[in-house]
Short mmCIF file of C-alpha atoms and ligand atoms in Angstrom, two decimals:
data_model
loop_
_atom_site.label_atom_id
_atom_site.label_comp_id
_atom_site.label_asym_id
_atom_site.label_seq_id
_atom_site.Cartn_x
_atom_site.Cartn_y
_atom_site.Cartn_z
CA MET D 27 42.15 1.31 34.27
CA TRP D 28 42.60 0.76 37.97
CA ILE D 29 44.69 -1.57 40.12
CA ASP D 30 43.14 -2.95 43.30
CA THR D 31 46.33 -3.51 45.30
CA HIS D 32 44.56 -5.43 48.06
CA CYS D 33 41.60 -7.78 47.65
CA HIS D 34 40.92 -11.04 49.52
CA LEU D 35 39.23 -12.63 46.52
CA ASP D 36 39.57 -16.06 48.13
CA ALA D 37 37.35 -15.07 51.09
CA GLY D 38 34.30 -17.20 51.76
CA GLU D 39 32.08 -14.15 51.16
CA PHE D 40 32.81 -14.59 47.43
CA ASP D 41 32.20 -18.34 47.22
CA ASP D 42 28.73 -18.00 45.69
CA ASP D 43 29.52 -15.49 42.94
CA ARG D 44 33.31 -15.11 42.57
CA ALA D 45 33.27 -15.22 38.76
CA ALA D 46 30.59 -12.51 38.66
CA VAL D 47 32.62 -10.38 41.09
CA VAL D 48 35.60 -10.59 38.73
CA THR D 49 33.43 -9.82 35.69
CA ARG D 50 32.00 -6.74 37.43
CA ALA D 51 35.50 -5.59 38.41
CA ARG D 52 36.76 -5.75 34.83
CA ALA D 53 33.60 -4.10 33.51
CA ALA D 54 34.17 -1.27 35.99
CA GLY D 55 37.74 -0.76 34.74
CA VAL D 56 39.69 -2.66 37.38
CA ASN D 57 42.08 -4.68 35.27
CA GLN D 58 44.53 -5.81 37.91
CA VAL D 59 43.96 -7.13 41.43
CA VAL D 60 46.53 -8.22 44.02
CA ILE D 61 45.31 -11.12 46.18
CA PRO D 62 47.30 -11.41 49.42
CA ALA D 63 47.50 -14.66 51.38
CA VAL D 64 46.82 -14.78 55.11
CA SER D 65 48.22 -18.19 56.09
CA VAL D 66 49.95 -21.23 54.62
CA GLN D 67 46.48 -22.76 54.26
CA ASN D 68 45.48 -20.33 51.51
CA PHE D 69 48.78 -20.09 49.57
CA ASP D 70 47.59 -22.50 46.85
CA THR D 71 44.18 -20.83 46.67
CA VAL D 72 45.44 -17.29 46.09
CA ARG D 73 47.97 -18.50 43.54
CA ALA D 74 45.34 -20.48 41.65
CA LEU D 75 42.89 -17.55 41.70
CA ALA D 76 45.54 -15.17 40.39
CA HIS D 77 46.30 -17.53 37.51
CA GLU D 78 42.67 -18.25 36.78
CA HIS D 79 41.75 -14.58 36.50
CA GLY D 80 44.97 -13.00 35.23
CA PHE D 81 45.61 -11.30 38.56
CA ALA D 82 48.57 -11.12 40.97
CA TYR D 83 49.15 -12.60 44.43
CA ALA D 84 51.31 -12.35 47.51
CA LEU D 85 52.32 -15.05 49.98
CA GLY D 86 52.64 -14.44 53.70
CA ILE D 87 51.30 -15.02 57.20
CA HIS D 88 48.88 -12.33 58.41
CA PRO D 89 49.26 -11.06 62.00
CA LEU D 90 45.71 -12.22 62.82
CA TYR D 91 46.83 -15.74 61.89
CA VAL D 92 50.12 -15.96 63.77
CA MET D 93 48.54 -17.51 66.87
CA GLN D 94 47.75 -20.65 64.87
CA ALA D 95 50.90 -20.53 62.74
CA SER D 96 54.05 -22.48 63.52
CA GLN D 97 57.75 -22.25 62.83
CA GLU D 98 57.23 -24.83 60.07
CA ASP D 99 54.88 -22.37 58.36
CA LEU D 100 57.80 -19.96 57.97
CA VAL D 101 59.77 -22.79 56.37
CA ALA D 102 56.80 -23.52 54.11
CA LEU D 103 56.65 -19.83 53.12
CA ASP D 104 60.36 -19.85 52.28
CA GLN D 105 59.88 -22.99 50.19
CA ALA D 106 56.84 -21.57 48.38
CA LEU D 107 58.74 -18.37 47.56
CA THR D 108 61.55 -20.49 46.13
CA ALA D 109 59.21 -22.81 44.22
CA HIS D 110 57.34 -19.91 42.60
CA ARG D 111 60.21 -17.45 42.24
CA ASP D 112 59.79 -17.37 38.45
CA ASP D 113 56.01 -16.93 38.62
CA PRO D 114 55.42 -13.40 37.29
CA ARG D 115 52.14 -13.21 39.22
CA LEU D 116 53.89 -13.56 42.60
CA VAL D 117 54.47 -9.87 43.28
CA ALA D 118 55.10 -9.55 47.04
CA ILE D 119 55.28 -11.09 50.47
CA GLY D 120 52.00 -10.42 52.26
CA GLU D 121 49.87 -9.87 54.00
CA ILE D 122 52.23 -9.52 56.94
CA GLY D 123 52.56 -6.99 59.72
CA LEU D 124 51.54 -6.18 63.27
CA ASP D 125 48.11 -5.63 64.82
CA PHE D 126 48.12 -4.02 68.26
CA PHE D 127 44.40 -3.33 68.17
CA VAL D 128 43.29 -6.94 68.60
CA LYS D 129 44.22 -7.69 72.19
CA SER D 130 44.23 -11.50 71.94
CA LEU D 131 47.28 -11.51 69.67
CA ASP D 132 50.57 -12.01 71.51
CA PRO D 133 52.79 -9.03 70.56
CA ALA D 134 56.06 -10.98 70.90
CA ARG D 135 54.76 -13.75 68.66
CA GLN D 136 53.60 -11.19 66.10
CA GLN D 137 57.01 -9.52 66.14
CA HIS D 138 58.73 -12.85 65.60
CA PHE D 139 56.64 -13.71 62.52
CA TYR D 140 56.92 -10.16 61.20
CA LEU D 141 60.71 -9.99 61.49
CA GLU D 142 61.23 -13.46 60.04
CA GLN D 143 59.03 -12.58 57.07
CA ILE D 144 60.76 -9.31 56.29
CA LYS D 145 64.05 -11.23 56.42
CA LEU D 146 62.54 -13.57 53.82
CA ALA D 147 61.55 -10.51 51.76
CA ARG D 148 65.12 -9.27 51.88
CA ARG D 149 66.50 -12.67 50.88
CA HIS D 150 63.97 -13.25 48.10
CA GLU D 151 64.20 -9.59 47.00
CA LEU D 152 60.45 -9.03 47.11
CA PRO D 153 58.42 -6.04 48.35
CA VAL D 154 56.04 -6.53 51.28
CA ILE D 155 52.35 -5.75 51.83
CA LEU D 156 51.96 -4.56 55.41
CA HIS D 157 48.98 -4.70 57.75
CA VAL D 158 49.26 -1.53 59.86
CA ARG D 159 46.99 -1.27 62.90
CA ARG D 160 48.26 0.78 65.83
CA SER D 161 51.67 -0.57 64.86
CA ALA D 162 53.29 1.89 62.44
CA ASP D 163 56.31 2.68 64.63
CA GLN D 164 57.01 -0.96 65.40
CA LEU D 165 56.68 -1.87 61.72
CA LEU D 166 59.10 0.90 60.78
CA GLY D 167 61.51 -0.27 63.48
CA GLY D 168 61.51 -3.78 62.04
CA LEU D 169 62.12 -2.54 58.49
CA ARG D 170 65.10 -0.52 59.67
CA ARG D 171 66.50 -3.31 61.84
CA VAL D 172 66.34 -5.83 58.98
CA GLY D 173 67.45 -3.25 56.43
CA LEU D 174 64.68 -4.03 53.96
CA THR D 175 65.19 -1.95 50.81
CA THR D 176 62.55 -3.50 48.56
CA GLY D 177 59.71 -1.33 49.89
CA GLY D 178 56.10 -2.27 49.30
CA ILE D 179 52.71 -1.04 50.45
CA GLY D 180 51.40 0.03 53.86
CA HIS D 181 47.87 -1.24 53.36
CA ALA D 182 44.80 0.59 54.74
CA PHE D 183 47.19 3.16 56.10
CA ASN D 184 45.92 4.91 59.20
CA GLY D 185 48.97 6.40 60.89
CA SER D 186 50.15 9.98 61.32
CA ARG D 187 51.74 12.21 58.70
CA GLN D 188 55.10 11.70 60.37
CA GLN D 189 54.71 7.92 60.19
CA ALA D 190 53.55 8.20 56.57
CA ASP D 191 56.67 10.17 55.70
CA ALA D 192 58.83 7.56 57.41
CA PHE D 193 57.28 4.79 55.27
CA LEU D 194 57.78 6.87 52.14
CA ALA D 195 61.43 7.39 53.06
CA LEU D 196 61.82 3.60 53.18
CA GLY D 197 60.42 3.28 49.64
CA PHE D 198 56.83 2.41 50.55
CA LYS D 199 53.53 3.50 49.04
CA LEU D 200 50.40 3.81 51.18
CA GLY D 201 47.09 2.11 50.43
CA PHE D 202 43.82 4.08 50.50
CA GLY D 203 40.40 2.47 50.21
CA GLY D 204 36.83 2.68 51.47
CA THR D 205 37.76 4.66 54.57
CA VAL D 206 38.50 7.81 52.53
CA THR D 207 34.85 7.90 51.43
CA PHE D 208 33.61 8.70 54.95
CA GLU D 209 33.51 12.39 55.74
CA ARG D 210 34.32 11.67 59.37
CA SER D 211 37.66 10.06 58.41
CA LEU D 212 39.35 13.41 58.85
CA GLN D 213 42.92 12.21 59.39
CA ILE D 214 42.91 9.70 56.52
CA ARG D 215 41.25 12.18 54.16
CA ARG D 216 43.83 14.80 55.09
CA LEU D 217 46.65 12.34 54.36
CA ALA D 218 45.04 11.36 51.05
CA ALA D 219 44.80 15.03 50.11
CA GLU D 220 48.23 16.19 51.26
CA LEU D 221 50.74 13.36 50.82
CA PRO D 222 52.96 13.53 47.73
CA ALA D 223 51.15 12.18 44.65
CA GLU D 224 53.67 9.35 44.31
CA ALA D 225 52.72 8.04 47.78
CA LEU D 226 49.21 6.83 46.97
CA VAL D 227 47.88 3.48 45.81
CA THR D 228 44.25 2.36 45.73
CA GLU D 229 42.77 -0.77 47.28
CA THR D 230 39.44 -2.18 48.40
CA ASP D 231 40.47 -4.79 51.03
CA ALA D 232 37.31 -6.53 49.78
CA PRO D 233 35.22 -8.10 51.19
CA ASP D 234 36.13 -5.77 54.10
CA ILE D 235 36.28 -1.97 54.54
CA PRO D 236 33.08 -1.06 52.66
CA PRO D 237 32.91 2.47 51.25
CA GLN D 238 30.33 4.87 52.65
CA TRP D 239 27.69 3.95 50.02
CA LEU D 240 27.75 0.28 51.08
CA TYR D 241 27.70 1.00 54.78
CA LYS D 242 24.83 -0.47 56.79
CA THR D 243 23.88 0.28 60.37
CA ALA D 244 24.10 -2.42 63.02
CA GLN D 245 20.33 -2.61 62.91
CA GLU D 246 20.27 -3.13 59.13
CA ARG D 247 22.97 -5.78 59.46
CA ALA D 248 21.00 -7.56 62.19
CA ALA D 249 18.13 -7.67 59.69
CA GLY D 250 20.41 -9.44 57.20
CA ALA D 251 21.78 -6.55 55.10
CA SER D 252 25.23 -7.20 53.66
CA MET D 253 27.94 -4.59 53.34
CA ARG D 254 30.31 -6.81 51.40
CA ASN D 255 32.85 -4.78 49.50
CA GLU D 256 34.15 -5.87 46.08
CA PRO D 257 36.81 -4.73 43.60
CA ALA D 258 34.22 -3.18 41.25
CA GLU D 259 33.84 -0.42 43.89
CA LEU D 260 37.43 0.71 43.36
CA PRO D 261 36.85 3.31 40.61
CA ARG D 262 34.27 5.12 42.76
CA ILE D 263 36.68 5.08 45.71
CA GLY D 264 39.32 6.41 43.29
CA ALA D 265 36.91 9.16 42.24
CA THR D 266 36.66 10.22 45.89
CA LEU D 267 40.44 10.32 46.03
CA ALA D 268 40.48 12.41 42.84
CA THR D 269 38.08 14.92 44.43
CA LEU D 270 40.24 15.16 47.55
CA ARG D 271 43.33 15.77 45.40
CA GLY D 272 41.77 18.06 42.83
CA TRP D 273 42.59 15.51 40.11
CA THR D 274 40.44 14.27 37.28
CA VAL D 275 39.33 10.67 37.69
CA GLU D 276 41.62 9.75 34.77
CA GLU D 277 44.58 11.37 36.53
CA ALA D 278 43.80 9.47 39.73
CA ALA D 279 43.70 6.18 37.83
CA ARG D 280 46.92 6.88 35.94
CA ILE D 281 48.87 8.12 38.97
CA THR D 282 47.78 5.40 41.39
CA ARG D 283 48.38 2.74 38.75
CA ALA D 284 51.95 3.94 38.16
CA ASN D 285 52.50 4.06 41.92
CA ALA D 286 51.26 0.47 42.34
CA GLN D 287 53.64 -0.66 39.60
CA ALA D 288 56.49 1.16 41.32
CA ALA D 289 55.67 -0.46 44.68
CA LEU D 290 55.18 -3.95 43.20
CA PRO D 291 57.42 -3.89 40.10
CA ARG D 292 56.29 -7.27 38.80
CA LEU D 293 52.84 -5.78 38.14
CA LYS D 294 54.31 -3.87 35.23
CA ALA D 295 55.07 -7.00 33.24
CA LEU D 296 51.53 -8.30 33.78
CA GLY D 297 50.18 -5.27 31.96
CA HIS D 298 46.74 -5.71 30.49
CA ASP D 299 47.13 -9.42 29.98
CA HIS D 300 44.40 -11.50 31.50
CA THR D 301 44.76 -14.87 29.89
CA ALA D 302 43.21 -17.77 31.76
CA ALA D 303 45.04 -20.22 33.93
CA SER D 304 47.14 -23.13 32.88
CA GLN D 305 45.31 -26.35 33.57
CA ASP D 306 47.34 -27.39 36.58
CA ASP D 307 46.41 -24.16 38.35
CA ALA D 308 42.72 -24.62 37.85
CA ALA D 309 41.80 -26.24 41.16
CA VAL D 310 40.61 -23.53 43.50
CA GLY D 311 39.72 -24.31 47.10
CA HIS D 312 38.15 -22.23 49.80
CA GLY D 313 40.45 -20.11 51.89
CA GLY D 314 38.49 -18.46 54.65
CA ALA D 315 39.40 -14.93 55.71
CA ALA D 316 37.62 -14.12 58.95
CA GLY D 317 37.09 -10.56 60.09
CA ALA D 318 38.64 -7.37 58.73
CA LEU D 319 41.96 -8.23 57.16
ZN1 ZN J 404 44.00 -7.55 54.01
#
């Protein structure tokens, strides 16, 4: 049994076959999936999907979406966190963070939304799911400044060992996904192999970050080939992690599952339950997630 700690199940890429994607995930042994929001516009969608499929969700404003977000969106996030505080499937604030790779995103504006959201995490006593892209030190600085003690997950972690250790010291786990399956990902594979066992959680970031076996060349993509990732790929990614660690696949599943439950404690109560949604949660819209999130 695996936990996919990061899957954008609401993305448009899944509109044609979302139910089949979920069926394949469960058949592959992925019995829990965390669906992070990216903007106020998809809060209702991720919540409804989590209830429909027995999964978990997070609410937050993604750094790639801060340019179109407003101050009122932070108020709306606060209100949504209050409204759904007793929803056991609401497990974190996310996906939030900083992206200093994409040059069109104003750094000051990103910092503002990041700091305000980790203050909300402190006030609502929820862990956070962090987008880390050339921003590990600034993310760490914000966590220290706000004094966030609830921890969470550094998703698709790609920093240094020193930065990894700093996140661990603040109570975070680090997310590993498709990138570890590429032999050229030397730094990430070294981290996956050498970090303490309790540091690691698994994720797909589906439909993004395809593992090596789904990778297509630019030429193949131009000819129409898809490299859409999906949560059913998680056990094979986990098997790669097991190889890097010298674990059995069963050990990898058990350890990463316990780590995910430690990072997002509300996952524990969800257990193996996957009862269907209550009727009023059944309406699911289309939340688009453009680009690698
Ligand atoms: Zn994401």
